[in-house]
Amino acid sequence: MGEPLTHLLRHRLRGFCCIALLLVAGNLEALEIHVAPLVVESPHAGPGFLTEKNPSKDLVRLLHDGDHQGAVSVTLLSEMKYGTPRSFLEAAELCEAVGIDYLLYGYIREGEYSWDCEIKLYVREMNTVAQLFFCRDATDHYDRMLDELSRKILDYFYGDVGLAPYSTAPEPDRKIFSIPLHPGYWSPGGEELGEVSIGIGRIESGILFVPVSPLWYHGDVPWELQTGVTLSYSLATNDKEYESFLLHSMRINLPLLAAAELRNGQSIVLGGGVSMQFDILNQDRQYYGSYSAFSAAPGVFVEAAYRYRLNDSWKLGLRTALELAFFSVLQSNVVTGVYGLYEFAPLEPSIDGRNQ
């Protein structure tokens, strides 16, 4: 009993030490790991199975999404180019031929009642399998089994190897309200208005609502959706070659915006929506006295913005938008200006379950 136990401990210690020493020597910010296509043993392991369930791609995705510390960089090897290593020798030959330092390889097997999975971590520098990862679950819990497997692998690198302190994914913020403030300039356009008018200025504000943030991740970039209502007021005057007038243009906008939170407080916003535009024209005619006209039309708009977080409440940046209004003659407005956003603190549930 003592000899097998001693051999196992030596094996585990050797694998741990070789990775730790290589990391210190290489001074790496993230450990680069390659995943070989897993050997799939299943009565359904045909083209249809791999279309619905691809264990290799699913494992890489879960490792990538679960690595909130940025401790590992995971790459999936091409099966057509590198095949599926089944043994220690095949894994060693693959790593030596391609120049891979760390390789995860193994198999996933579907039985009558359960999934079984065994993954090995091969380290080329020491020519050894540093760690084994086992997982088993019922056949109707494929996703849960792979999720547990990915957590075991990340726990090993975080805890045993010590790449980064382990922490679970942060809880998303919920029910975030914000007040946009967009001062800027507009350029009225169209066959009629664009030829005779010059924009003076524009202001837009309202209220936006984010149900949950982040709503989803694209890679490691968190995204959120914003919706709400905004009101804008734009002022234009006549070109110097035409009779004096002032154009007051007001829009009620219902936006749907997608915001991606990038690094270092930076973010981008893309979106659009529907609107209703109301125009009031006041003109002093040289021979016919004052003249006023009112018109209204539905419209649409698209916008893009870049913003930077100044503190917990304020974001500041630049914004541009294209607005269309469907009058008898199509009107198009180009909007540019400053992007300002004041965010309320997320509503926290109190002890009695009501929002504070």
mmCIF file of N, CA and C in Angstrom, residues 114-247:
data_model
loop_
_atom_site.group_PDB
_atom_site.id
_atom_site.type_symbol
_atom_site.label_atom_id
_atom_site.label_comp_id
_atom_site.label_asym_id
_atom_site.label_seq_id
_atom_site.Cartn_x
_atom_site.Cartn_y
_atom_site.Cartn_z
ATOM 1 N N SER A 114 -24.576 6.957 -18.334
ATOM 2 C CA SER A 114 -23.743 8.071 -17.852
ATOM 3 C C SER A 114 -22.711 8.482 -18.888
ATOM 4 N N TRP A 115 -22.226 9.716 -18.689
ATOM 5 C CA TRP A 115 -21.061 10.225 -19.398
ATOM 6 C C TRP A 115 -19.835 10.003 -18.515
ATOM 7 N N ASP A 116 -18.720 9.622 -19.127
ATOM 8 C CA ASP A 116 -17.438 9.517 -18.430
ATOM 9 C C ASP A 116 -16.404 10.307 -19.213
ATOM 10 N N CYS A 117 -15.567 11.026 -18.494
ATOM 11 C CA CYS A 117 -14.566 11.867 -19.145
ATOM 12 C C CYS A 117 -13.258 11.791 -18.372
ATOM 13 N N GLU A 118 -12.172 11.667 -19.098
ATOM 14 C CA GLU A 118 -10.830 11.682 -18.504
ATOM 15 C C GLU A 118 -9.943 12.588 -19.350
ATOM 16 N N ILE A 119 -9.393 13.619 -18.736
ATOM 17 C CA ILE A 119 -8.529 14.584 -19.408
ATOM 18 C C ILE A 119 -7.178 14.590 -18.702
ATOM 19 N N LYS A 120 -6.113 14.625 -19.495
ATOM 20 C CA LYS A 120 -4.754 14.656 -18.960
ATOM 21 C C LYS A 120 -4.058 15.943 -19.385
ATOM 22 N N LEU A 121 -3.231 16.456 -18.492
ATOM 23 C CA LEU A 121 -2.424 17.639 -18.782
ATOM 24 C C LEU A 121 -0.982 17.197 -18.996
ATOM 25 N N TYR A 122 -0.528 17.299 -20.237
ATOM 26 C CA TYR A 122 0.850 16.915 -20.577
ATOM 27 C C TYR A 122 1.731 18.158 -20.620
ATOM 28 N N VAL A 123 2.923 18.071 -19.973
ATOM 29 C CA VAL A 123 3.887 19.170 -19.941
ATOM 30 C C VAL A 123 5.124 18.743 -20.719
ATOM 31 N N ARG A 124 5.384 19.412 -21.833
ATOM 32 C CA ARG A 124 6.463 18.980 -22.729
ATOM 33 C C ARG A 124 7.843 19.130 -22.102
ATOM 34 N N GLU A 125 8.079 20.192 -21.354
ATOM 35 C CA GLU A 125 9.409 20.456 -20.803
ATOM 36 C C GLU A 125 9.876 19.327 -19.896
ATOM 37 N N MET A 126 8.940 18.765 -19.143
ATOM 38 C CA MET A 126 9.273 17.680 -18.207
ATOM 39 C C MET A 126 8.881 16.307 -18.750
ATOM 40 N N ASN A 127 8.255 16.284 -19.916
ATOM 41 C CA ASN A 127 7.825 15.024 -20.535
ATOM 42 C C ASN A 127 7.024 14.172 -19.549
ATOM 43 N N THR A 128 5.980 14.783 -19.004
ATOM 44 C CA THR A 128 5.188 14.081 -17.999
ATOM 45 C C THR A 128 3.739 14.531 -18.051
ATOM 46 N N VAL A 129 2.847 13.685 -17.552
ATOM 47 C CA VAL A 129 1.460 14.064 -17.331
ATOM 48 C C VAL A 129 1.370 14.658 -15.932
ATOM 49 N N ALA A 130 1.139 15.950 -15.871
ATOM 50 C CA ALA A 130 1.173 16.657 -14.589
ATOM 51 C C ALA A 130 -0.086 16.453 -13.770
ATOM 52 N N GLN A 131 -1.227 16.212 -14.441
ATOM 53 C CA GLN A 131 -2.480 16.102 -13.692
ATOM 54 C C GLN A 131 -3.510 15.343 -14.506
ATOM 55 N N LEU A 132 -4.367 14.601 -13.801
ATOM 56 C CA LEU A 132 -5.495 13.906 -14.408
ATOM 57 C C LEU A 132 -6.789 14.536 -13.914
ATOM 58 N N PHE A 133 -7.764 14.677 -14.803
ATOM 59 C CA PHE A 133 -9.062 15.236 -14.449
ATOM 60 C C PHE A 133 -10.144 14.230 -14.858
ATOM 61 N N PHE A 134 -10.949 13.817 -13.869
ATOM 62 C CA PHE A 134 -12.025 12.860 -14.120
ATOM 63 C C PHE A 134 -13.371 13.529 -13.883
ATOM 64 N N CYS A 135 -14.357 13.086 -14.646
ATOM 65 C CA CYS A 135 -15.708 13.591 -14.448
ATOM 66 C C CYS A 135 -16.706 12.531 -14.917
ATOM 67 N N ARG A 136 -17.857 12.460 -14.214
ATOM 68 C CA ARG A 136 -18.922 11.533 -14.589
ATOM 69 C C ARG A 136 -20.257 12.156 -14.223
ATOM 70 N N ASP A 137 -21.250 11.965 -15.111
ATOM 71 C CA ASP A 137 -22.603 12.452 -14.835
ATOM 72 C C ASP A 137 -23.583 11.653 -15.683
ATOM 73 N N ALA A 138 -24.871 11.809 -15.374
ATOM 74 C CA ALA A 138 -25.912 11.085 -16.101
ATOM 75 C C ALA A 138 -25.958 11.552 -17.557
ATOM 76 N N THR A 139 -26.488 10.682 -18.433
ATOM 77 C CA THR A 139 -26.484 10.973 -19.861
ATOM 78 C C THR A 139 -27.289 12.218 -20.225
ATOM 79 N N ASP A 140 -28.271 12.595 -19.392
ATOM 80 C CA ASP A 140 -29.061 13.790 -19.695
ATOM 81 C C ASP A 140 -28.467 15.047 -19.055
ATOM 82 N N HIS A 141 -27.213 14.946 -18.565
ATOM 83 C CA HIS A 141 -26.557 16.104 -17.944
ATOM 84 C C HIS A 141 -25.190 16.337 -18.576
ATOM 85 N N TYR A 142 -25.164 16.341 -19.900
ATOM 86 C CA TYR A 142 -23.920 16.591 -20.638
ATOM 87 C C TYR A 142 -23.330 17.963 -20.288
ATOM 88 N N ASP A 143 -24.162 19.000 -20.315
ATOM 89 C CA ASP A 143 -23.673 20.360 -20.037
ATOM 90 C C ASP A 143 -23.128 20.471 -18.623
ATOM 91 N N ARG A 144 -23.814 19.859 -17.668
ATOM 92 C CA ARG A 144 -23.363 19.937 -16.274
ATOM 93 C C ARG A 144 -22.031 19.234 -16.094
ATOM 94 N N MET A 145 -21.849 18.103 -16.779
ATOM 95 C CA MET A 145 -20.591 17.379 -16.655
ATOM 96 C C MET A 145 -19.423 18.201 -17.188
ATOM 97 N N LEU A 146 -19.599 18.816 -18.385
ATOM 98 C CA LEU A 146 -18.510 19.619 -18.936
ATOM 99 C C LEU A 146 -18.251 20.863 -18.103
ATOM 100 N N ASP A 147 -19.293 21.432 -17.528
ATOM 101 C CA ASP A 147 -19.108 22.585 -16.656
ATOM 102 C C ASP A 147 -18.283 22.211 -15.427
ATOM 103 N N GLU A 148 -18.568 21.050 -14.848
ATOM 104 C CA GLU A 148 -17.793 20.585 -13.694
ATOM 105 C C GLU A 148 -16.352 20.295 -14.094
ATOM 106 N N LEU A 149 -16.167 19.704 -15.278
ATOM 107 C CA LEU A 149 -14.818 19.405 -15.751
ATOM 108 C C LEU A 149 -14.006 20.687 -15.931
ATOM 109 N N SER A 150 -14.601 21.699 -16.533
ATOM 110 C CA SER A 150 -13.879 22.961 -16.742
ATOM 111 C C SER A 150 -13.531 23.609 -15.409
ATOM 112 N N ARG A 151 -14.425 23.520 -14.430
ATOM 113 C CA ARG A 151 -14.128 24.108 -13.120
ATOM 114 C C ARG A 151 -13.002 23.351 -12.425
ATOM 115 N N LYS A 152 -12.952 22.037 -12.589
ATOM 116 C CA LYS A 152 -11.851 21.269 -12.002
ATOM 117 C C LYS A 152 -10.507 21.684 -12.601
ATOM 118 N N ILE A 153 -10.497 21.884 -13.916
ATOM 119 C CA ILE A 153 -9.252 22.282 -14.577
ATOM 120 C C ILE A 153 -8.821 23.673 -14.114
ATOM 121 N N LEU A 154 -9.754 24.619 -14.090
ATOM 122 C CA LEU A 154 -9.412 25.970 -13.654
ATOM 123 C C LEU A 154 -9.048 26.004 -12.181
ATOM 124 N N ASP A 155 -9.739 25.229 -11.349
ATOM 125 C CA ASP A 155 -9.398 25.160 -9.925
ATOM 126 C C ASP A 155 -7.974 24.661 -9.732
ATOM 127 N N TYR A 156 -7.557 23.730 -10.586
ATOM 128 C CA TYR A 156 -6.198 23.206 -10.485
ATOM 129 C C TYR A 156 -5.178 24.304 -10.763
ATOM 130 N N PHE A 157 -5.406 25.068 -11.844
ATOM 131 C CA PHE A 157 -4.453 26.124 -12.182
ATOM 132 C C PHE A 157 -4.500 27.273 -11.184
ATOM 133 N N TYR A 158 -5.688 27.595 -10.703
ATOM 134 C CA TYR A 158 -5.800 28.675 -9.721
ATOM 135 C C TYR A 158 -5.266 28.255 -8.355
ATOM 136 N N GLY A 159 -5.706 27.082 -7.888
ATOM 137 C CA GLY A 159 -5.392 26.680 -6.524
ATOM 138 C C GLY A 159 -4.073 25.952 -6.389
ATOM 139 N N ASP A 160 -3.894 24.820 -7.117
ATOM 140 C CA ASP A 160 -2.694 24.009 -6.954
ATOM 141 C C ASP A 160 -1.461 24.676 -7.539
ATOM 142 N N VAL A 161 -1.595 25.204 -8.756
ATOM 143 C CA VAL A 161 -0.452 25.846 -9.402
ATOM 144 C C VAL A 161 -0.276 27.281 -8.905
ATOM 145 N N GLY A 162 -1.374 27.931 -8.550
ATOM 146 C CA GLY A 162 -1.300 29.288 -8.003
ATOM 147 C C GLY A 162 -1.162 30.360 -9.057
ATOM 148 N N LEU A 163 -1.798 30.161 -10.225
ATOM 149 C CA LEU A 163 -1.717 31.185 -11.270
ATOM 150 C C LEU A 163 -2.422 32.463 -10.869
ATOM 151 N N ALA A 164 -3.572 32.344 -10.225
ATOM 152 C CA ALA A 164 -4.362 33.523 -9.853
ATOM 153 C C ALA A 164 -5.291 33.136 -8.718
ATOM 154 N N PRO A 165 -5.611 34.061 -7.847
ATOM 155 C CA PRO A 165 -6.585 33.753 -6.795
ATOM 156 C C PRO A 165 -7.940 33.454 -7.394
ATOM 157 N N TYR A 166 -8.556 32.395 -6.936
ATOM 158 C CA TYR A 166 -9.839 31.985 -7.494
ATOM 159 C C TYR A 166 -10.959 32.879 -6.978
ATOM 160 N N SER A 167 -11.810 33.298 -7.899
ATOM 161 C CA SER A 167 -13.011 34.033 -7.503
ATOM 162 C C SER A 167 -14.104 33.700 -8.493
ATOM 163 N N THR A 168 -15.301 33.586 -8.019
ATOM 164 C CA THR A 168 -16.424 33.277 -8.893
ATOM 165 C C THR A 168 -16.790 34.501 -9.718
ATOM 166 N N ALA A 169 -17.568 34.289 -10.747
ATOM 167 C CA ALA A 169 -18.008 35.400 -11.585
ATOM 168 C C ALA A 169 -18.822 36.392 -10.756
ATOM 169 N N PRO A 170 -18.560 37.681 -10.928
ATOM 170 C CA PRO A 170 -19.314 38.656 -10.144
ATOM 171 C C PRO A 170 -20.796 38.618 -10.480
ATOM 172 N N GLU A 171 -21.613 38.852 -9.472
ATOM 173 C CA GLU A 171 -23.050 38.907 -9.694
ATOM 174 C C GLU A 171 -23.387 40.129 -10.551
ATOM 175 N N PRO A 172 -24.249 39.978 -11.539
ATOM 176 C CA PRO A 172 -24.594 41.126 -12.386
ATOM 177 C C PRO A 172 -25.385 42.179 -11.617
ATOM 178 N N ASP A 173 -25.201 43.427 -12.028
ATOM 179 C CA ASP A 173 -26.015 44.514 -11.483
ATOM 180 C C ASP A 173 -27.395 44.470 -12.136
ATOM 181 N N ARG A 174 -28.403 44.885 -11.393
ATOM 182 C CA ARG A 174 -29.770 44.824 -11.896
ATOM 183 C C ARG A 174 -30.483 46.169 -11.687
ATOM 184 N N LYS A 175 -31.423 46.445 -12.581
ATOM 185 C CA LYS A 175 -32.295 47.616 -12.482
ATOM 186 C C LYS A 175 -31.481 48.906 -12.370
ATOM 187 N N ILE A 176 -30.687 49.168 -13.402
ATOM 188 C CA ILE A 176 -29.851 50.364 -13.437
ATOM 189 C C ILE A 176 -30.571 51.437 -14.252
ATOM 190 N N PHE A 177 -30.778 52.582 -13.642
ATOM 191 C CA PHE A 177 -31.370 53.720 -14.334
ATOM 192 C C PHE A 177 -30.284 54.759 -14.600
ATOM 193 N N SER A 178 -30.402 55.449 -15.723
ATOM 194 C CA SER A 178 -29.414 56.475 -16.057
ATOM 195 C C SER A 178 -30.089 57.609 -16.807
ATOM 196 N N ILE A 179 -29.466 58.779 -16.716
ATOM 197 C CA ILE A 179 -29.949 59.978 -17.407
ATOM 198 C C ILE A 179 -28.911 60.370 -18.446
ATOM 199 N N PRO A 180 -29.235 60.232 -19.740
ATOM 200 C CA PRO A 180 -28.298 60.688 -20.771
ATOM 201 C C PRO A 180 -28.387 62.197 -20.956
ATOM 202 N N LEU A 181 -27.281 62.789 -21.316
ATOM 203 C CA LEU A 181 -27.234 64.223 -21.609
ATOM 204 C C LEU A 181 -26.303 64.407 -22.801
ATOM 205 N N HIS A 182 -26.907 64.799 -23.949
ATOM 206 C CA HIS A 182 -26.153 64.851 -25.192
ATOM 207 C C HIS A 182 -26.250 66.238 -25.812
ATOM 208 N N PRO A 183 -25.415 67.186 -25.418
ATOM 209 C CA PRO A 183 -25.357 68.453 -26.143
ATOM 210 C C PRO A 183 -24.510 68.290 -27.403
ATOM 211 N N GLY A 184 -24.853 69.025 -28.447
ATOM 212 C CA GLY A 184 -24.070 68.896 -29.664
ATOM 213 C C GLY A 184 -24.602 69.736 -30.803
ATOM 214 N N TYR A 185 -24.297 69.283 -32.003
ATOM 215 C CA TYR A 185 -24.641 70.015 -33.215
ATOM 216 C C TYR A 185 -25.404 69.076 -34.134
ATOM 217 N N TRP A 186 -26.335 69.650 -34.893
ATOM 218 C CA TRP A 186 -27.046 68.847 -35.884
ATOM 219 C C TRP A 186 -26.996 69.524 -37.235
ATOM 220 N N SER A 187 -27.033 68.715 -38.275
ATOM 221 C CA SER A 187 -27.021 69.217 -39.635
ATOM 222 C C SER A 187 -28.270 68.715 -40.335
ATOM 223 N N PRO A 188 -29.314 69.554 -40.445
ATOM 224 C CA PRO A 188 -30.541 69.108 -41.113
ATOM 225 C C PRO A 188 -30.290 68.860 -42.588
ATOM 226 N N GLY A 189 -30.921 67.798 -43.105
ATOM 227 C CA GLY A 189 -30.708 67.450 -44.506
ATOM 228 C C GLY A 189 -32.004 67.053 -45.184
ATOM 229 N N GLY A 190 -31.908 66.753 -46.451
ATOM 230 C CA GLY A 190 -33.069 66.435 -47.266
ATOM 231 C C GLY A 190 -33.107 67.352 -48.480
ATOM 232 N N GLU A 191 -33.994 67.030 -49.412
ATOM 233 C CA GLU A 191 -34.050 67.793 -50.651
ATOM 234 C C GLU A 191 -34.461 69.247 -50.423
ATOM 235 N N GLU A 192 -35.311 69.497 -49.437
ATOM 236 C CA GLU A 192 -35.779 70.862 -49.197
ATOM 237 C C GLU A 192 -35.011 71.527 -48.057
ATOM 238 N N LEU A 193 -35.049 70.916 -46.877
ATOM 239 C CA LEU A 193 -34.489 71.551 -45.686
ATOM 240 C C LEU A 193 -32.980 71.673 -45.760
ATOM 241 N N GLY A 194 -32.309 70.661 -46.327
ATOM 242 C CA GLY A 194 -30.858 70.685 -46.351
ATOM 243 C C GLY A 194 -30.277 71.806 -47.189
ATOM 244 N N GLU A 195 -31.049 72.340 -48.150
ATOM 245 C CA GLU A 195 -30.528 73.375 -49.030
ATOM 246 C C GLU A 195 -30.683 74.779 -48.463
ATOM 247 N N VAL A 196 -31.586 74.953 -47.502
ATOM 248 C CA VAL A 196 -31.895 76.317 -47.062
ATOM 249 C C VAL A 196 -31.579 76.565 -45.594
ATOM 250 N N SER A 197 -31.143 75.556 -44.838
ATOM 251 C CA SER A 197 -30.995 75.731 -43.396
ATOM 252 C C SER A 197 -29.602 75.353 -42.919
ATOM 253 N N ILE A 198 -29.274 75.889 -41.751
ATOM 254 C CA ILE A 198 -28.008 75.606 -41.083
ATOM 255 C C ILE A 198 -28.326 75.291 -39.623
ATOM 256 N N GLY A 199 -27.822 74.183 -39.118
ATOM 257 C CA GLY A 199 -28.038 73.835 -37.723
ATOM 258 C C GLY A 199 -27.306 74.759 -36.774
ATOM 259 N N ILE A 200 -27.924 75.047 -35.645
ATOM 260 C CA ILE A 200 -27.305 75.893 -34.614
ATOM 261 C C ILE A 200 -26.832 75.052 -33.436
ATOM 262 N N GLY A 201 -27.731 74.250 -32.902
ATOM 263 C CA GLY A 201 -27.362 73.437 -31.747
ATOM 264 C C GLY A 201 -28.439 72.429 -31.431
ATOM 265 N N ARG A 202 -28.129 71.522 -30.510
ATOM 266 C CA ARG A 202 -29.051 70.445 -30.183
ATOM 267 C C ARG A 202 -28.778 69.965 -28.766
ATOM 268 N N ILE A 203 -29.821 69.539 -28.073
ATOM 269 C CA ILE A 203 -29.704 68.975 -26.736
ATOM 270 C C ILE A 203 -30.673 67.803 -26.628
ATOM 271 N N GLU A 204 -30.236 66.744 -25.977
ATOM 272 C CA GLU A 204 -31.085 65.566 -25.809
ATOM 273 C C GLU A 204 -30.887 65.010 -24.407
ATOM 274 N N SER A 205 -31.994 64.589 -23.801
ATOM 275 C CA SER A 205 -31.935 63.976 -22.477
ATOM 276 C C SER A 205 -33.145 63.067 -22.313
ATOM 277 N N GLY A 206 -33.187 62.367 -21.218
ATOM 278 C CA GLY A 206 -34.291 61.452 -20.955
ATOM 279 C C GLY A 206 -33.934 60.502 -19.839
ATOM 280 N N ILE A 207 -34.393 59.260 -19.959
ATOM 281 C CA ILE A 207 -34.071 58.250 -18.956
ATOM 282 C C ILE A 207 -33.896 56.910 -19.659
ATOM 283 N N LEU A 208 -32.858 56.173 -19.259
ATOM 284 C CA LEU A 208 -32.562 54.864 -19.814
ATOM 285 C C LEU A 208 -32.601 53.820 -18.705
ATOM 286 N N PHE A 209 -32.936 52.607 -19.082
ATOM 287 C CA PHE A 209 -33.077 51.515 -18.112
ATOM 288 C C PHE A 209 -32.295 50.304 -18.601
ATOM 289 N N VAL A 210 -31.484 49.730 -17.711
ATOM 290 C CA VAL A 210 -30.744 48.501 -17.986
ATOM 291 C C VAL A 210 -31.274 47.424 -17.049
ATOM 292 N N PRO A 211 -31.974 46.410 -17.553
ATOM 293 C CA PRO A 211 -32.524 45.379 -16.659
ATOM 294 C C PRO A 211 -31.452 44.629 -15.898
ATOM 295 N N VAL A 212 -30.376 44.229 -16.596
ATOM 296 C CA VAL A 212 -29.300 43.484 -15.947
ATOM 297 C C VAL A 212 -28.009 43.758 -16.709
ATOM 298 N N SER A 213 -26.912 43.903 -15.976
ATOM 299 C CA SER A 213 -25.623 44.182 -16.594
ATOM 300 C C SER A 213 -24.532 43.386 -15.884
ATOM 301 N N PRO A 214 -23.758 42.587 -16.624
ATOM 302 C CA PRO A 214 -23.871 42.344 -18.065
ATOM 303 C C PRO A 214 -24.995 41.359 -18.385
ATOM 304 N N LEU A 215 -25.532 41.495 -19.595
ATOM 305 C CA LEU A 215 -26.580 40.585 -20.043
ATOM 306 C C LEU A 215 -25.999 39.353 -20.718
ATOM 307 N N TRP A 216 -24.885 39.550 -21.441
ATOM 308 C CA TRP A 216 -24.203 38.415 -22.057
ATOM 309 C C TRP A 216 -22.742 38.805 -22.294
ATOM 310 N N TYR A 217 -21.941 37.795 -22.611
ATOM 311 C CA TYR A 217 -20.531 37.984 -22.920
ATOM 312 C C TYR A 217 -20.273 37.568 -24.364
ATOM 313 N N HIS A 218 -19.492 38.375 -25.073
ATOM 314 C CA HIS A 218 -18.963 37.979 -26.377
ATOM 315 C C HIS A 218 -17.461 37.828 -26.193
ATOM 316 N N GLY A 219 -17.006 36.582 -26.099
ATOM 317 C CA GLY A 219 -15.635 36.358 -25.657
ATOM 318 C C GLY A 219 -15.534 36.756 -24.200
ATOM 319 N N ASP A 220 -14.605 37.651 -23.893
ATOM 320 C CA ASP A 220 -14.498 38.147 -22.524
ATOM 321 C C ASP A 220 -15.031 39.567 -22.389
ATOM 322 N N VAL A 221 -15.792 40.034 -23.391
ATOM 323 C CA VAL A 221 -16.340 41.400 -23.365
ATOM 324 C C VAL A 221 -17.791 41.351 -22.885
ATOM 325 N N PRO A 222 -18.107 41.996 -21.757
ATOM 326 C CA PRO A 222 -19.500 42.019 -21.287
ATOM 327 C C PRO A 222 -20.335 43.038 -22.053
ATOM 328 N N TRP A 223 -21.581 42.656 -22.348
ATOM 329 C CA TRP A 223 -22.520 43.522 -23.058
ATOM 330 C C TRP A 223 -23.774 43.715 -22.225
ATOM 331 N N GLU A 224 -24.409 44.866 -22.406
ATOM 332 C CA GLU A 224 -25.679 45.152 -21.767
ATOM 333 C C GLU A 224 -26.616 45.809 -22.778
ATOM 334 N N LEU A 225 -27.921 45.729 -22.507
ATOM 335 C CA LEU A 225 -28.928 46.388 -23.336
ATOM 336 C C LEU A 225 -29.558 47.533 -22.555
ATOM 337 N N GLN A 226 -29.727 48.663 -23.231
ATOM 338 C CA GLN A 226 -30.367 49.832 -22.646
ATOM 339 C C GLN A 226 -31.613 50.169 -23.452
ATOM 340 N N THR A 227 -32.653 50.539 -22.762
ATOM 341 C CA THR A 227 -33.853 51.036 -23.425
ATOM 342 C C THR A 227 -34.455 52.137 -22.570
ATOM 343 N N GLY A 228 -35.381 52.863 -23.120
ATOM 344 C CA GLY A 228 -35.975 53.969 -22.373
ATOM 345 C C GLY A 228 -36.654 54.949 -23.303
ATOM 346 N N VAL A 229 -36.638 56.216 -22.913
ATOM 347 C CA VAL A 229 -37.221 57.271 -23.729
ATOM 348 C C VAL A 229 -36.367 58.525 -23.584
ATOM 349 N N THR A 230 -36.132 59.223 -24.698
ATOM 350 C CA THR A 230 -35.380 60.472 -24.663
ATOM 351 C C THR A 230 -36.132 61.530 -25.467
ATOM 352 N N LEU A 231 -35.886 62.779 -25.116
ATOM 353 C CA LEU A 231 -36.463 63.939 -25.803
ATOM 354 C C LEU A 231 -35.322 64.810 -26.300
ATOM 355 N N SER A 232 -35.434 65.269 -27.537
ATOM 356 C CA SER A 232 -34.393 66.132 -28.084
ATOM 357 C C SER A 232 -35.001 67.420 -28.634
ATOM 358 N N TYR A 233 -34.213 68.473 -28.549
ATOM 359 C CA TYR A 233 -34.611 69.762 -29.117
ATOM 360 C C TYR A 233 -33.455 70.262 -29.974
ATOM 361 N N SER A 234 -33.763 70.596 -31.223
ATOM 362 C CA SER A 234 -32.754 71.083 -32.163
ATOM 363 C C SER A 234 -33.217 72.416 -32.739
ATOM 364 N N LEU A 235 -32.262 73.297 -32.956
ATOM 365 C CA LEU A 235 -32.565 74.624 -33.489
ATOM 366 C C LEU A 235 -31.739 74.851 -34.747
ATOM 367 N N ALA A 236 -32.412 75.334 -35.784
ATOM 368 C CA ALA A 236 -31.731 75.647 -37.038
ATOM 369 C C ALA A 236 -32.210 77.004 -37.537
ATOM 370 N N THR A 237 -31.424 77.598 -38.399
ATOM 371 C CA THR A 237 -31.779 78.886 -38.987
ATOM 372 C C THR A 237 -31.529 78.834 -40.490
ATOM 373 N N ASN A 238 -31.831 79.936 -41.138
ATOM 374 C CA ASN A 238 -31.732 79.969 -42.595
ATOM 375 C C ASN A 238 -30.292 80.146 -43.050
ATOM 376 N N ASP A 239 -30.025 79.639 -44.226
ATOM 377 C CA ASP A 239 -28.774 79.970 -44.893
ATOM 378 C C ASP A 239 -28.801 81.461 -45.249
ATOM 379 N N LYS A 240 -27.640 82.070 -45.328
ATOM 380 C CA LYS A 240 -27.598 83.529 -45.520
ATOM 381 C C LYS A 240 -28.229 83.989 -46.832
ATOM 382 N N GLU A 241 -28.407 83.085 -47.769
ATOM 383 C CA GLU A 241 -28.980 83.456 -49.058
ATOM 384 C C GLU A 241 -30.502 83.416 -49.051
ATOM 385 N N TYR A 242 -31.113 83.002 -47.930
ATOM 386 C CA TYR A 242 -32.572 82.869 -47.888
ATOM 387 C C TYR A 242 -33.154 83.779 -46.810
ATOM 388 N N GLU A 243 -34.470 83.955 -46.871
ATOM 389 C CA GLU A 243 -35.151 84.811 -45.897
ATOM 390 C C GLU A 243 -35.026 84.225 -44.495
ATOM 391 N N SER A 244 -35.029 85.101 -43.513
ATOM 392 C CA SER A 244 -34.780 84.712 -42.123
ATOM 393 C C SER A 244 -35.883 83.794 -41.594
ATOM 394 N N PHE A 245 -35.472 82.725 -40.946
ATOM 395 C CA PHE A 245 -36.427 81.847 -40.255
ATOM 396 C C PHE A 245 -35.693 81.074 -39.157
ATOM 397 N N LEU A 246 -36.481 80.545 -38.240
ATOM 398 C CA LEU A 246 -35.990 79.642 -37.205
ATOM 399 C C LEU A 246 -36.793 78.351 -37.267
ATOM 400 N N LEU A 247 -36.106 77.228 -37.215
ATOM 401 C CA LEU A 247 -36.748 75.919 -37.215
ATOM 402 C C LEU A 247 -36.521 75.264 -35.859
#
